[in-house]
C-alpha cells in the first residue's frame, strides 16, 4: 500500500508531527489503467496530450510549484507511477 504523508515541523522544538496520511494505491491503479487504455495520451485532434495525474496534496508535500511546468515534468520523470500516457515528456 503506497501512502502519501504530510508532516509538520516545529522549528522551535524540532519535533515532527504527522498531519495527514492518504492511501494512494487506488489513485495510482487508475493512472495505470488509463495509461494502458490511451497509449500516448493524445486527443483525437492531437491538440492536447494528458501525460499525468498528480493529486495536489502530493505536489505540495514534495514542495513542487504547481505553476512551474518544468518542476512538474521533473517530478513525473522521478515518479512515473503518476504518468497516464506512454512516450517521452
GROMACS .gro file of C-alpha atoms in nm:
model
   89
    1UNK     CA    1   0.000   0.000   0.000
    2UNK     CA    2   0.153   0.333  -0.108
    3UNK     CA    3   0.069   0.627   0.109
    4UNK     CA    4   0.122   1.000   0.084
    5UNK     CA    5   0.227   1.169   0.404
    6UNK     CA    6   0.216   1.530   0.515
    7UNK     CA    7   0.440   1.629   0.801
    8UNK     CA    8   0.459   1.942   1.010
    9UNK     CA    9   0.786   2.050   1.170
   10UNK     CA   10   0.801   2.272   1.478
   11UNK     CA   11   1.113   2.481   1.417
   12UNK     CA   12   1.145   2.577   1.784
   13UNK     CA   13   1.138   2.225   1.929
   14UNK     CA   14   1.248   2.028   1.622
   15UNK     CA   15   0.955   1.790   1.666
   16UNK     CA   16   0.789   1.641   1.359
   17UNK     CA   17   0.418   1.566   1.359
   18UNK     CA   18   0.226   1.359   1.105
   19UNK     CA   19  -0.071   1.571   0.998
   20UNK     CA   20  -0.214   1.361   0.716
   21UNK     CA   21  -0.175   1.019   0.554
   22UNK     CA   22  -0.350   0.927   0.231
   23UNK     CA   23  -0.369   0.587   0.062
   24UNK     CA   24  -0.267   0.646  -0.300
   25UNK     CA   25  -0.291   0.288  -0.427
   26UNK     CA   26  -0.637   0.325  -0.587
   27UNK     CA   27  -0.537   0.656  -0.747
   28UNK     CA   28  -0.219   0.505  -0.891
   29UNK     CA   29  -0.409   0.199  -1.013
   30UNK     CA   30  -0.648   0.429  -1.202
   31UNK     CA   31  -0.347   0.608  -1.358
   32UNK     CA   32  -0.204   0.273  -1.467
   33UNK     CA   33  -0.536   0.164  -1.622
   34UNK     CA   34  -0.568   0.494  -1.807
   35UNK     CA   35  -0.211   0.459  -1.937
   36UNK     CA   36  -0.295   0.114  -2.078
   37UNK     CA   37  -0.612   0.246  -2.244
   38UNK     CA   38  -0.487   0.568  -2.404
   39UNK     CA   39  -0.135   0.483  -2.520
   40UNK     CA   40   0.046   0.808  -2.589
   41UNK     CA   41  -0.239   1.017  -2.448
   42UNK     CA   42  -0.317   1.246  -2.743
   43UNK     CA   43  -0.665   1.384  -2.804
   44UNK     CA   44  -0.839   1.296  -3.133
   45UNK     CA   45  -0.721   1.617  -3.298
   46UNK     CA   46  -0.376   1.582  -3.140
   47UNK     CA   47  -0.414   1.929  -2.989
   48UNK     CA   48  -0.389   1.806  -2.630
   49UNK     CA   49  -0.191   1.539  -2.452
   50UNK     CA   50  -0.252   1.427  -2.097
   51UNK     CA   51   0.077   1.299  -1.956
   52UNK     CA   52  -0.003   1.254  -1.589
   53UNK     CA   53  -0.236   1.295  -1.298
   54UNK     CA   54  -0.097   1.403  -0.960
   55UNK     CA   55  -0.303   1.488  -0.651
   56UNK     CA   56  -0.238   1.846  -0.542
   57UNK     CA   57  -0.155   1.718  -0.193
   58UNK     CA   58   0.133   1.515  -0.337
   59UNK     CA   59   0.277   1.817  -0.516
   60UNK     CA   60   0.251   2.028  -0.203
   61UNK     CA   61   0.410   1.755   0.009
   62UNK     CA   62   0.704   1.745  -0.235
   63UNK     CA   63   0.727   2.128  -0.241
   64UNK     CA   64   0.654   2.137  -0.615
   65UNK     CA   65   0.541   2.473  -0.754
   66UNK     CA   66   0.220   2.394  -0.940
   67UNK     CA   67   0.285   2.688  -1.174
   68UNK     CA   68   0.623   2.553  -1.285
   69UNK     CA   69   0.578   2.308  -1.575
   70UNK     CA   70   0.946   2.209  -1.564
   71UNK     CA   71   0.921   2.116  -1.194
   72UNK     CA   72   0.615   1.901  -1.265
   73UNK     CA   73   0.792   1.740  -1.562
   74UNK     CA   74   1.091   1.658  -1.338
   75UNK     CA   75   0.855   1.513  -1.076
   76UNK     CA   76   0.691   1.289  -1.338
   77UNK     CA   77   1.033   1.168  -1.454
   78UNK     CA   78   1.123   1.073  -1.096
   79UNK     CA   79   0.777   0.929  -1.020
   80UNK     CA   80   0.647   0.753  -1.335
   81UNK     CA   81   0.365   0.597  -1.134
   82UNK     CA   82   0.179   0.928  -1.182
   83UNK     CA   83   0.204   0.906  -1.565
   84UNK     CA   84  -0.118   0.845  -1.758
   85UNK     CA   85   0.038   0.807  -2.102
   86UNK     CA   86   0.336   0.648  -2.268
   87UNK     CA   87   0.617   0.821  -2.453
   88UNK     CA   88   0.863   1.093  -2.370
   89UNK     CA   89   0.785   1.406  -2.175
   0.00000   0.00000   0.00000
